[in-house]
Short mmCIF file of C-alpha atoms and ligand atoms in Angstrom, two decimals:
data_model
loop_
_atom_site.label_atom_id
_atom_site.label_comp_id
_atom_site.label_asym_id
_atom_site.label_seq_id
_atom_site.Cartn_x
_atom_site.Cartn_y
_atom_site.Cartn_z
CA MET A 1 45.51 -34.97 88.84
CA SER A 2 48.97 -35.19 90.28
CA GLY A 3 50.08 -31.76 91.67
CA GLU A 4 51.75 -33.31 94.45
CA VAL A 5 55.34 -32.92 95.54
CA ARG A 6 57.08 -36.23 95.00
CA GLY A 7 57.89 -38.37 97.91
CA LEU A 8 55.39 -36.96 100.19
CA ARG A 9 52.42 -38.39 102.03
CA ARG A 10 49.46 -38.97 99.86
CA SER A 11 45.86 -38.96 101.04
CA GLY A 12 45.12 -42.54 100.15
CA SER A 13 44.98 -43.74 103.70
CA LEU A 14 44.74 -40.33 105.50
CA TYR A 15 41.03 -40.11 105.94
CA ARG A 16 38.18 -42.57 106.56
CA ASN A 17 36.00 -43.85 103.77
CA GLY A 18 32.31 -43.59 104.55
CA THR A 19 31.58 -46.82 102.65
CA ALA A 20 34.46 -48.93 103.64
CA PHE A 21 33.96 -47.88 107.43
CA ALA A 22 30.37 -47.41 107.46
CA SER A 23 29.51 -49.71 110.37
CA GLN A 24 32.47 -48.31 112.54
CA ILE A 25 31.57 -44.84 111.82
CA ARG A 26 27.82 -45.40 112.55
CA GLY A 27 28.84 -47.06 115.78
CA GLU A 28 30.80 -44.05 116.84
CA ILE A 29 28.11 -41.74 115.71
CA ARG A 30 25.34 -43.59 117.64
CA GLY A 31 27.60 -43.39 120.62
CA LYS A 32 28.05 -39.63 120.17
CA LEU A 33 24.97 -38.35 118.55
CA HIS A 34 25.96 -34.83 118.62
CA ALA A 35 28.83 -33.09 116.69
CA GLU A 36 28.87 -29.53 117.33
CA THR A 37 29.48 -28.59 113.57
CA ILE A 38 29.23 -30.76 110.29
CA VAL A 39 30.99 -29.26 107.19
CA VAL A 40 29.52 -30.60 103.96
CA GLY A 41 32.14 -30.62 101.03
CA GLY A 42 35.82 -31.47 101.17
CA GLY A 43 37.11 -28.91 98.72
CA VAL A 44 39.65 -26.41 99.82
CA ILE A 45 37.07 -24.24 101.51
CA GLY A 46 35.48 -26.98 103.50
CA CYS A 47 38.89 -28.40 104.65
CA ALA A 48 40.06 -24.82 105.68
CA ILE A 49 36.80 -24.49 107.75
CA ALA A 50 37.28 -27.79 109.32
CA TYR A 51 40.92 -26.81 110.17
CA GLU A 52 40.06 -23.61 111.70
CA LEU A 53 37.32 -25.07 113.83
CA ALA A 54 39.58 -27.75 115.02
CA SER A 55 42.16 -25.49 116.02
CA ARG A 56 39.77 -23.55 118.21
CA GLY A 57 39.15 -26.84 119.87
CA LYS A 58 35.66 -27.28 118.21
CA GLU A 59 34.07 -30.66 117.54
CA VAL A 60 33.78 -31.01 113.84
CA ILE A 61 32.92 -33.63 111.13
CA LEU A 62 33.91 -33.13 107.67
CA ILE A 63 31.77 -35.22 105.08
CA GLU A 64 32.79 -35.33 101.35
CA ARG A 65 30.83 -37.32 98.76
CA SER A 66 33.91 -38.42 96.93
CA ARG A 67 37.49 -37.61 97.85
CA ILE A 68 39.11 -34.58 99.42
CA ALA A 69 39.78 -32.14 96.69
CA SER A 70 38.40 -34.13 93.90
CA GLU A 71 36.19 -31.27 92.22
CA THR A 72 37.02 -27.70 91.51
CA SER A 73 40.05 -27.40 93.93
CA CYS A 74 41.81 -29.97 91.96
CA ALA A 75 41.66 -28.06 88.89
CA ALA A 76 42.95 -24.77 90.17
CA ALA A 77 46.40 -23.26 89.22
CA GLY A 78 46.93 -22.35 92.91
CA MET A 79 47.79 -18.76 92.50
CA LEU A 80 47.47 -16.42 95.64
CA ALA A 81 47.00 -13.42 93.42
CA ALA A 82 45.99 -11.02 95.94
CA ASP A 83 47.26 -7.91 94.22
CA SER A 84 47.41 -8.86 90.67
CA GLU A 85 43.67 -10.18 90.55
CA ALA A 86 41.35 -7.24 89.65
CA PHE A 87 38.90 -7.13 92.49
CA HIS A 88 36.00 -4.66 92.21
CA THR A 89 35.26 -4.43 95.78
CA THR A 90 37.40 -3.32 98.66
CA VAL A 91 36.00 -6.05 100.80
CA MET A 92 37.36 -8.64 98.41
CA SER A 93 40.69 -7.07 97.95
CA LYS A 94 41.20 -6.78 101.80
CA LEU A 95 40.17 -10.44 102.32
CA ALA A 96 42.35 -11.60 99.50
CA TYR A 97 45.29 -9.75 101.05
CA GLU A 98 44.69 -10.94 104.56
CA SER A 99 44.27 -14.61 103.28
CA ARG A 100 47.47 -14.79 101.36
CA ASN A 101 49.09 -13.49 104.69
CA LEU A 102 47.47 -15.89 106.78
CA LEU A 103 48.47 -18.78 104.50
CA LEU A 104 52.12 -17.79 104.59
CA GLN A 105 51.70 -17.74 108.50
CA GLN A 106 49.83 -21.08 108.48
CA LYS A 107 52.36 -22.89 106.23
CA GLU A 108 54.60 -24.51 108.81
CA GLN A 109 51.90 -25.63 111.31
CA LEU A 110 49.80 -26.93 108.30
CA GLN A 111 52.69 -28.85 106.99
CA ARG A 112 53.81 -30.17 110.48
CA LEU A 113 50.26 -31.36 111.47
CA SER A 114 49.51 -33.05 108.24
CA ARG A 115 52.82 -33.97 106.99
CA ILE A 116 51.94 -32.74 103.53
CA GLU A 117 54.15 -30.12 101.74
CA ILE A 118 51.84 -27.46 100.16
CA GLY A 119 54.39 -26.42 97.75
CA LEU A 120 53.96 -22.64 98.70
CA GLN A 121 56.49 -20.38 96.90
CA GLN A 122 56.72 -16.45 97.20
CA THR A 123 58.35 -16.01 93.91
CA GLY A 124 56.50 -12.89 92.93
CA PHE A 125 54.35 -12.21 89.87
CA VAL A 126 55.17 -10.37 86.60
CA THR A 127 52.26 -8.70 84.85
CA PRO A 128 53.80 -7.72 81.38
CA PHE A 129 52.89 -5.10 78.76
CA ARG A 130 53.52 -4.98 75.02
CA ASN A 131 53.61 -1.10 74.99
CA GLU A 132 52.97 1.91 77.07
CA ASP A 133 49.13 2.41 75.90
CA GLU A 134 48.55 -1.18 77.08
CA MET A 135 50.03 -0.49 80.56
CA LYS A 136 48.08 2.90 80.85
CA LYS A 137 44.79 1.15 79.89
CA TYR A 138 45.63 -1.45 82.62
CA SER A 139 46.28 1.03 85.39
CA GLU A 140 43.16 3.06 84.53
CA SER A 141 41.07 -0.26 84.70
CA ARG A 142 42.13 -0.89 88.36
CA SER A 143 39.23 0.47 90.52
CA VAL A 144 40.82 -0.96 93.79
CA HIS A 145 44.41 0.09 94.86
CA PRO A 146 46.62 -2.97 95.60
CA LEU A 147 47.54 -3.21 99.27
CA THR A 148 51.05 -4.27 98.86
CA GLU A 149 54.01 -2.66 96.72
CA GLN A 150 54.20 -3.05 93.06
CA ILE A 151 57.29 -2.12 91.15
CA TRP A 152 57.57 -0.98 87.66
CA TRP A 153 60.28 -2.84 85.58
CA ASP A 154 61.18 -1.13 82.39
CA HIS A 155 62.55 -3.20 79.51
CA THR A 156 66.06 -3.30 80.75
CA LYS A 157 65.30 -4.28 84.28
CA LEU A 158 62.63 -6.76 83.06
CA HIS A 159 65.02 -8.50 80.76
CA ARG A 160 67.64 -8.72 83.48
CA GLU A 161 65.32 -9.99 86.15
CA ALA A 162 63.38 -12.29 83.69
CA PRO A 163 65.61 -13.26 80.70
CA TRP A 164 63.14 -15.98 79.69
CA ILE A 165 60.53 -13.25 78.72
CA SER A 166 59.89 -12.19 75.14
CA LYS A 167 62.20 -9.51 73.86
CA GLU A 168 59.25 -7.68 72.41
CA THR A 169 57.87 -7.00 76.05
CA TYR A 170 57.90 -3.35 76.69
CA GLY A 171 57.90 -3.49 80.55
CA ALA A 172 56.15 -5.14 83.43
CA LEU A 173 54.86 -4.58 86.90
CA TYR A 174 56.46 -6.84 89.52
CA ARG A 175 54.65 -7.86 92.75
CA ALA A 176 57.03 -9.49 95.05
CA SER A 177 54.68 -10.64 97.61
CA GLU A 178 52.45 -12.68 95.29
CA SER A 179 52.76 -16.49 95.81
CA GLU A 180 51.41 -19.81 94.66
CA LEU A 181 51.06 -23.37 95.86
CA LEU A 182 49.94 -26.80 94.99
CA PRO A 183 46.18 -26.69 95.52
CA VAL A 184 45.29 -30.36 95.97
CA ASN A 185 48.12 -30.52 98.60
CA LEU A 186 46.66 -27.39 100.34
CA ALA A 187 43.23 -29.04 100.71
CA ARG A 188 44.79 -32.30 101.90
CA ALA A 189 46.94 -30.57 104.35
CA TYR A 190 43.89 -28.68 105.89
CA ALA A 191 42.05 -31.80 106.13
CA GLY A 192 44.93 -33.68 107.54
CA ALA A 193 45.91 -31.25 110.03
CA ALA A 194 42.07 -30.84 111.17
CA GLN A 195 42.12 -34.53 111.64
CA THR A 196 45.30 -34.53 113.64
CA MET A 197 43.61 -31.80 115.97
CA GLY A 198 40.57 -34.08 116.39
CA ALA A 199 38.27 -33.52 113.38
CA LYS A 200 36.52 -36.44 111.61
CA VAL A 201 37.14 -36.32 108.05
CA ILE A 202 34.90 -38.76 106.13
CA GLU A 203 35.13 -39.44 102.38
CA GLY A 204 32.47 -41.39 100.23
CA VAL A 205 29.54 -40.00 102.03
CA GLN A 206 26.65 -39.92 99.79
CA ASP A 207 22.99 -38.81 99.75
CA VAL A 208 23.49 -36.05 102.06
CA SER A 209 20.31 -33.98 102.91
CA LEU A 210 19.75 -31.28 105.41
CA THR A 211 17.28 -31.82 108.30
CA VAL A 212 15.62 -28.78 109.53
CA ASP A 213 12.66 -28.13 111.75
CA SER A 214 10.98 -24.81 112.93
CA SER A 215 13.85 -24.08 115.43
CA GLY A 216 16.61 -24.56 112.83
CA ILE A 217 19.17 -27.05 111.38
CA GLN A 218 19.11 -30.23 113.17
CA GLY A 219 21.68 -32.37 111.23
CA VAL A 220 22.11 -34.09 108.12
CA GLU A 221 20.84 -37.42 106.66
CA THR A 222 23.44 -39.33 104.91
CA SER A 223 24.34 -42.72 103.33
CA ILE A 224 26.24 -43.64 106.65
CA GLY A 225 23.11 -42.48 108.89
CA ARG A 226 21.88 -39.43 110.56
CA LEU A 227 24.28 -37.02 111.88
CA MET A 228 23.02 -34.61 114.52
CA CYS A 229 24.65 -31.21 114.97
CA LYS A 230 24.12 -27.61 116.14
CA HIS A 231 25.67 -26.10 113.02
CA VAL A 232 25.89 -27.21 109.40
CA VAL A 233 28.24 -25.35 107.05
CA VAL A 234 27.37 -26.03 103.42
CA ALA A 235 30.81 -25.83 101.54
CA ALA A 236 29.83 -27.74 98.57
CA GLY A 237 31.17 -25.40 95.81
CA LEU A 238 29.15 -25.87 92.64
CA GLN A 239 26.74 -28.02 94.27
CA GLY A 240 26.09 -25.42 97.24
CA GLY A 241 23.03 -23.87 95.65
CA GLU A 242 21.31 -27.25 94.85
CA MET A 243 21.79 -28.23 98.61
CA LEU A 244 20.32 -25.17 100.09
CA LYS A 245 17.31 -25.41 97.57
CA GLN A 246 16.43 -28.44 99.82
CA VAL A 247 15.54 -25.99 102.56
CA GLY A 248 13.89 -23.37 100.34
CA LEU A 249 16.98 -21.13 99.88
CA ASN A 250 17.91 -19.90 96.40
CA LEU A 251 21.61 -19.12 96.19
CA PRO A 252 22.38 -19.36 92.55
CA VAL A 253 25.81 -20.74 91.51
CA LEU A 254 26.84 -20.09 87.90
CA PRO A 255 29.43 -22.48 86.32
CA VAL A 256 32.57 -21.19 84.47
CA LYS A 257 34.56 -23.81 83.07
CA GLY A 258 38.46 -23.43 82.69
CA GLU A 259 40.97 -25.41 81.05
CA ILE A 260 44.48 -25.52 81.99
CA ALA A 261 47.81 -27.58 80.94
CA ALA A 262 51.08 -28.64 82.50
CA ILE A 263 54.51 -28.51 80.83
CA GLN A 264 58.02 -29.37 81.96
CA TYR A 265 61.33 -28.08 80.81
CA ALA A 266 64.17 -30.40 80.06
CA LYS A 267 67.20 -29.97 82.36
CA HIS A 268 69.37 -28.56 79.70
CA ASP A 269 66.56 -25.90 79.07
CA ALA A 270 66.48 -24.80 82.62
CA ASP A 271 67.68 -21.19 81.92
CA TYR A 272 64.43 -20.63 79.86
CA ARG A 273 62.14 -21.96 82.62
CA PRO A 274 60.23 -18.91 84.16
CA ASP A 275 61.25 -18.52 87.81
CA LYS A 276 58.40 -16.12 88.54
CA THR A 277 54.65 -16.40 87.72
CA VAL A 278 53.60 -14.46 84.62
CA TYR A 279 50.26 -12.93 85.22
CA ALA A 280 49.25 -11.51 81.80
CA ASP A 281 45.82 -10.29 80.63
CA ASN A 282 45.15 -13.36 78.25
CA VAL A 283 47.09 -16.08 80.16
CA TYR A 284 49.07 -17.07 83.26
CA ILE A 285 52.25 -19.16 83.44
CA VAL A 286 52.99 -20.56 86.85
CA PRO A 287 56.23 -22.39 87.83
CA LYS A 288 55.28 -25.18 90.35
CA ALA A 289 57.15 -26.47 93.24
CA ASN A 290 56.91 -30.08 91.56
CA GLY A 291 59.07 -28.86 88.75
CA GLU A 292 56.10 -28.41 86.27
CA VAL A 293 54.90 -25.15 84.78
CA TRP A 294 51.21 -24.71 84.62
CA ILE A 295 49.40 -22.56 81.96
CA GLY A 296 45.93 -21.42 82.19
CA ALA A 297 43.17 -20.90 81.79
CA THR A 298 40.28 -20.46 79.57
CA SER A 299 37.04 -19.12 80.74
CA LEU A 300 33.80 -20.35 79.45
CA PRO A 301 30.65 -19.19 81.40
CA GLY A 302 27.78 -21.37 81.59
CA ARG A 303 29.73 -24.54 80.87
CA SER A 304 29.95 -27.22 83.49
CA ASP A 305 31.54 -30.18 81.41
CA ARG A 306 35.19 -31.17 81.98
CA ASP A 307 36.26 -31.80 78.47
CA VAL A 308 39.63 -30.58 77.42
CA THR A 309 39.51 -29.00 73.83
CA VAL A 310 42.29 -28.73 71.37
CA GLY A 311 41.14 -25.18 70.57
CA GLY A 312 41.20 -24.27 74.25
CA ILE A 313 44.79 -25.56 74.86
CA GLN A 314 45.95 -24.22 71.56
CA LYS A 315 44.77 -20.76 72.40
CA LEU A 316 46.54 -21.03 75.98
CA PHE A 317 49.95 -22.15 74.51
CA ALA A 318 49.73 -19.41 71.70
CA SER A 319 49.18 -16.78 74.33
CA ALA A 320 51.91 -18.18 76.62
CA ALA A 321 54.62 -18.58 73.92
CA GLY A 322 53.90 -14.91 72.96
CA TRP A 323 55.16 -13.97 76.57
CA VAL A 324 57.58 -16.80 77.24
CA PRO A 325 58.77 -18.17 73.92
CA GLY A 326 60.92 -21.09 75.58
CA ILE A 327 57.76 -22.85 76.27
CA GLN A 328 57.80 -24.14 72.88
CA GLN A 329 60.84 -26.43 73.73
CA ALA A 330 59.06 -27.66 76.89
CA GLN A 331 57.54 -31.07 77.17
CA PHE A 332 53.64 -31.38 77.26
CA ILE A 333 52.68 -33.31 80.35
CA ARG A 334 48.87 -33.14 80.70
CA ALA A 335 45.82 -30.80 80.49
CA TRP A 336 42.65 -30.74 82.44
CA ALA A 337 39.49 -28.72 83.10
CA GLY A 338 37.43 -27.72 86.08
CA VAL A 339 34.43 -25.57 86.84
CA ARG A 340 34.67 -22.32 88.84
CA PRO A 341 31.58 -21.72 91.15
CA ALA A 342 30.63 -18.12 90.42
CA THR A 343 27.54 -16.07 91.81
CA PRO A 344 25.50 -13.45 89.97
CA ASP A 345 27.27 -10.39 91.81
CA GLY A 346 30.66 -12.06 91.81
CA LEU A 347 31.00 -12.28 95.53
CA PRO A 348 31.07 -15.60 97.52
CA TYR A 349 28.25 -16.56 99.79
CA LEU A 350 29.92 -16.33 103.30
CA GLY A 351 27.99 -16.49 106.59
CA ALA A 352 24.80 -17.55 108.32
CA CYS A 353 21.65 -18.16 106.51
CA LYS A 354 19.59 -16.22 109.17
CA SER A 355 16.22 -17.67 108.16
CA ILE A 356 17.45 -21.03 109.34
CA PRO A 357 19.41 -20.86 112.70
CA GLY A 358 22.60 -22.95 112.69
CA LEU A 359 22.87 -23.31 108.90
CA TYR A 360 25.81 -21.51 107.16
CA ALA A 361 26.99 -21.07 103.68
CA ALA A 362 30.53 -20.94 102.30
CA PHE A 363 30.61 -21.35 98.56
CA GLY A 364 30.87 -19.45 95.35
CA HIS A 365 34.42 -18.47 95.54
CA TYR A 366 34.64 -18.48 91.52
CA ARG A 367 38.16 -17.86 90.57
CA ASN A 368 39.96 -17.28 93.91
CA GLY A 369 38.83 -20.10 96.32
CA ILE A 370 42.43 -21.32 96.83
CA LEU A 371 43.56 -17.71 97.61
CA LEU A 372 40.47 -17.02 99.77
CA SER A 373 40.53 -20.40 101.62
CA ALA A 374 42.46 -19.31 104.82
CA ILE A 375 40.53 -16.19 105.52
CA THR A 376 37.30 -17.94 104.74
CA GLY A 377 38.09 -20.77 107.28
CA SER A 378 39.14 -18.27 109.85
CA LEU A 379 36.06 -16.15 109.37
CA MET A 380 33.54 -18.98 109.34
CA ALA A 381 35.07 -20.51 112.44
CA ASP A 382 34.88 -17.02 114.23
CA LEU A 383 31.22 -16.76 113.04
CA ILE A 384 30.27 -20.36 114.40
CA ALA A 385 32.10 -19.48 117.66
CA GLY A 386 29.59 -16.66 118.18
CA HIS A 387 31.00 -13.56 116.55
CA SER A 388 28.67 -11.47 114.48
CA SER A 389 29.48 -11.09 110.84
CA GLU A 390 29.20 -7.30 111.10
CA GLU A 391 31.97 -7.43 113.57
CA LEU A 392 34.04 -9.64 111.18
CA GLY A 393 33.39 -7.14 108.32
CA ILE A 394 31.73 -9.75 105.97
CA ASP A 395 28.24 -8.71 106.23
CA GLU A 396 28.51 -7.75 102.50
CA LEU A 397 29.01 -11.34 101.67
CA SER A 398 26.06 -12.64 103.68
CA PRO A 399 24.08 -15.23 101.80
CA GLU A 400 20.97 -13.16 102.38
CA ARG A 401 22.47 -10.09 100.60
CA LEU A 402 20.64 -10.93 97.32
CA SER A 403 17.11 -9.35 96.62
CA ARG A 404 14.07 -11.19 98.30
CA LYS A 405 13.19 -12.27 94.85
CA GLU A 406 16.25 -14.50 94.88
CA ILE A 407 15.62 -15.96 98.21
CA MET A 408 12.60 -18.11 98.16
CA GLN A 409 10.53 -18.25 101.49
C1 FAD B 501 41.03 -23.87 85.75
C2 FAD B 501 41.00 -23.13 87.18
C3 FAD B 501 41.77 -22.31 87.72
C4 FAD B 501 41.74 -21.81 88.95
N1 FAD B 501 42.91 -21.20 89.39
C5 FAD B 501 42.79 -20.66 90.68
C6 FAD B 501 43.75 -20.10 91.42
O1 FAD B 501 44.98 -19.85 90.72
N2 FAD B 501 43.64 -19.45 92.51
C7 FAD B 501 42.62 -19.49 93.25
O2 FAD B 501 42.48 -18.98 94.21
N3 FAD B 501 41.48 -20.26 92.58
C8 FAD B 501 41.60 -20.72 91.31
N4 FAD B 501 40.46 -21.25 90.86
C9 FAD B 501 39.28 -21.42 91.71
C10 FAD B 501 39.17 -22.62 92.70
O3 FAD B 501 39.63 -23.73 92.20
C11 FAD B 501 37.93 -22.48 93.50
O4 FAD B 501 37.45 -21.27 93.71
C12 FAD B 501 37.87 -23.37 94.68
O5 FAD B 501 38.41 -24.77 94.41
C13 FAD B 501 36.47 -23.70 95.18
O6 FAD B 501 36.57 -24.34 96.32
P1 FAD B 501 35.33 -25.13 96.90
O7 FAD B 501 35.78 -26.09 98.03
O8 FAD B 501 34.26 -24.10 97.28
O9 FAD B 501 34.72 -26.27 95.88
P2 FAD B 501 35.24 -27.75 95.45
O10 FAD B 501 36.79 -27.83 95.35
O11 FAD B 501 34.42 -28.02 94.23
O12 FAD B 501 34.60 -28.59 96.67
C14 FAD B 501 33.35 -28.77 97.00
C15 FAD B 501 33.39 -30.25 97.39
O13 FAD B 501 31.91 -30.38 97.89
C16 FAD B 501 31.58 -31.86 97.51
N5 FAD B 501 30.23 -31.87 97.55
C17 FAD B 501 29.25 -31.49 96.69
N6 FAD B 501 28.06 -31.77 96.88
C18 FAD B 501 28.20 -32.52 98.05
C19 FAD B 501 27.25 -33.43 98.79
N7 FAD B 501 25.87 -33.28 98.48
N8 FAD B 501 27.73 -34.11 99.87
C20 FAD B 501 28.98 -34.16 100.16
N9 FAD B 501 29.98 -33.43 99.44
C21 FAD B 501 29.46 -32.68 98.33
C22 FAD B 501 32.26 -32.19 96.12
O14 FAD B 501 32.54 -33.49 95.98
C23 FAD B 501 33.60 -31.33 96.26
O15 FAD B 501 34.67 -32.02 96.78
C24 FAD B 501 40.55 -22.04 89.77
C25 FAD B 501 39.63 -22.78 89.12
C26 FAD B 501 39.64 -23.37 87.88
C27 FAD B 501 38.52 -24.18 87.16
#
C-alpha cells in the first residue's frame, strides 16, 4: 500500500535482501558468529525494538521473511489513540500514554536518522455523540480514566471547530493530544534509523527456526545460514505463536481481520475535509499527512484472509457519512484489509520467556501496535539490557502470565 508522503525516500534500497545478498551476508556472519540480539519480524514492533537496542549501542540483527512492514503494520490506520481507545487495564492505558509521548519525542531523531517522514500530526480526536443518552452511556462504559485532558464541545462549539461534521451531532469530546501518523513510514523509519546506528536489517530471510539447548537460546537457523546470538526477540506478529510452538511454548494468537479504505477530497471541496480525526463508536475517519482520509475499520474475529468485501466497505462508508456527510463527494482511492494479532486476554505478550533463557516475546498488540511500538521498543531494550520486568512495570504482560495449561512444558 502507499501510505507514504510523496517525494520521500522509499525503502526499496534501504535494507539488505537476504536472498540477493546471501553470500555476502553469510560471509559477514561467518566472520562474526555472534550477534548479541536477533529480532525476528520486521513489523513496527520488531523495527522499534531494533531501533531502541541500536540506540543503546547494542549489536542487533533484524530479520524479516518478506519486506519491512509488509504484514499487519501496513494495514493500520496509524492512530495513536492513547486516550480515545477504551483500555480496560491501567497498565495498558499508562503504556499507551507513555508510548504516544515517546513517539512525539522520537520523531525528529527518527526522521533525521532514517530520512523518512513519518507523517505524525497532532490534530486531536473528536468523539461525537448523537444525543445526551449516548454520551452518558459512553462515559459510564469507560473503566479507566484518561490520562490527558478531554474537553466537552457542545453543539455550537463543535460546529464552529468542526464545520464538516453532521449538523445532527449533539456534541463531542475533544482530545487535543491525540495524534496519528503513516504506519508504514514509521516502521521503515525505525528500521532505517536502527541501520544508521549500526543494526543489520535483512529482508527476505526465510525458514527461520529457533535453536535452543538446555542452557537456553543459541540462535536461529535461517535460509541464509545459522545466526548465533545471546538473545532472540520473537516479534513476528500473527506468526509469533507458531514460532514459539517450535520450542514447546503455547502463546495463542487470535486473528481479527479489519478492512479499511482511503478517499481523497478534490481541491474545491477542501472546506469539507475533516482536519481532525473522528473517533466514533462505529467508525473512525483519519485525515492523513499524504492528503488522503482513511476510513476504518471492520472487525471480524477469527478471520485471517485479506479479502476486501463490498459489504464491509459499504458499512464503513455509510457510518462515516453519518458523521461527515461531505465524504460522499470525495474520490474513492483504494481499500485494503489486514489481520490484527489478538490474544485471549487482550494483552500483548511482552517480556522474557523465563523457561528458555535468552528468549523474548513481543507480539499480540491487537489493535494498538502502532501506538504501543515506541514503548514496546524501549521496554524490551531495557529488559534485554538487564532490567527486570517487575522493575519496568510490565510483569502483567509477561508471556508466562497465562495459566500453566496454556504453556506446554
Ligand atoms: C485495519 C487495521 C487498522 C489498525 N489500526 C491501528 C491504529 O490505528 N493504531 C494502532 O496502534 N494499531 C492499529 N492496528 C494494529 C496494528 O497494525 C498492529 O497491532 C501492529 O501492526 C502489529 O505489529 P507487529 O510488528 O506485531 O506485526 P506485523 O506488522 O505483522 O509484523 C510481523 C512481521 O513478522 C514477520 N514474520 C512473521 N513470521 C516470520 C518468520 N518466521 N521469520 C521472519 N519474519 C517473520 C512478518 O512478515 C511481519 O512483517 C490496526 C490493524 C488493522 C488490521
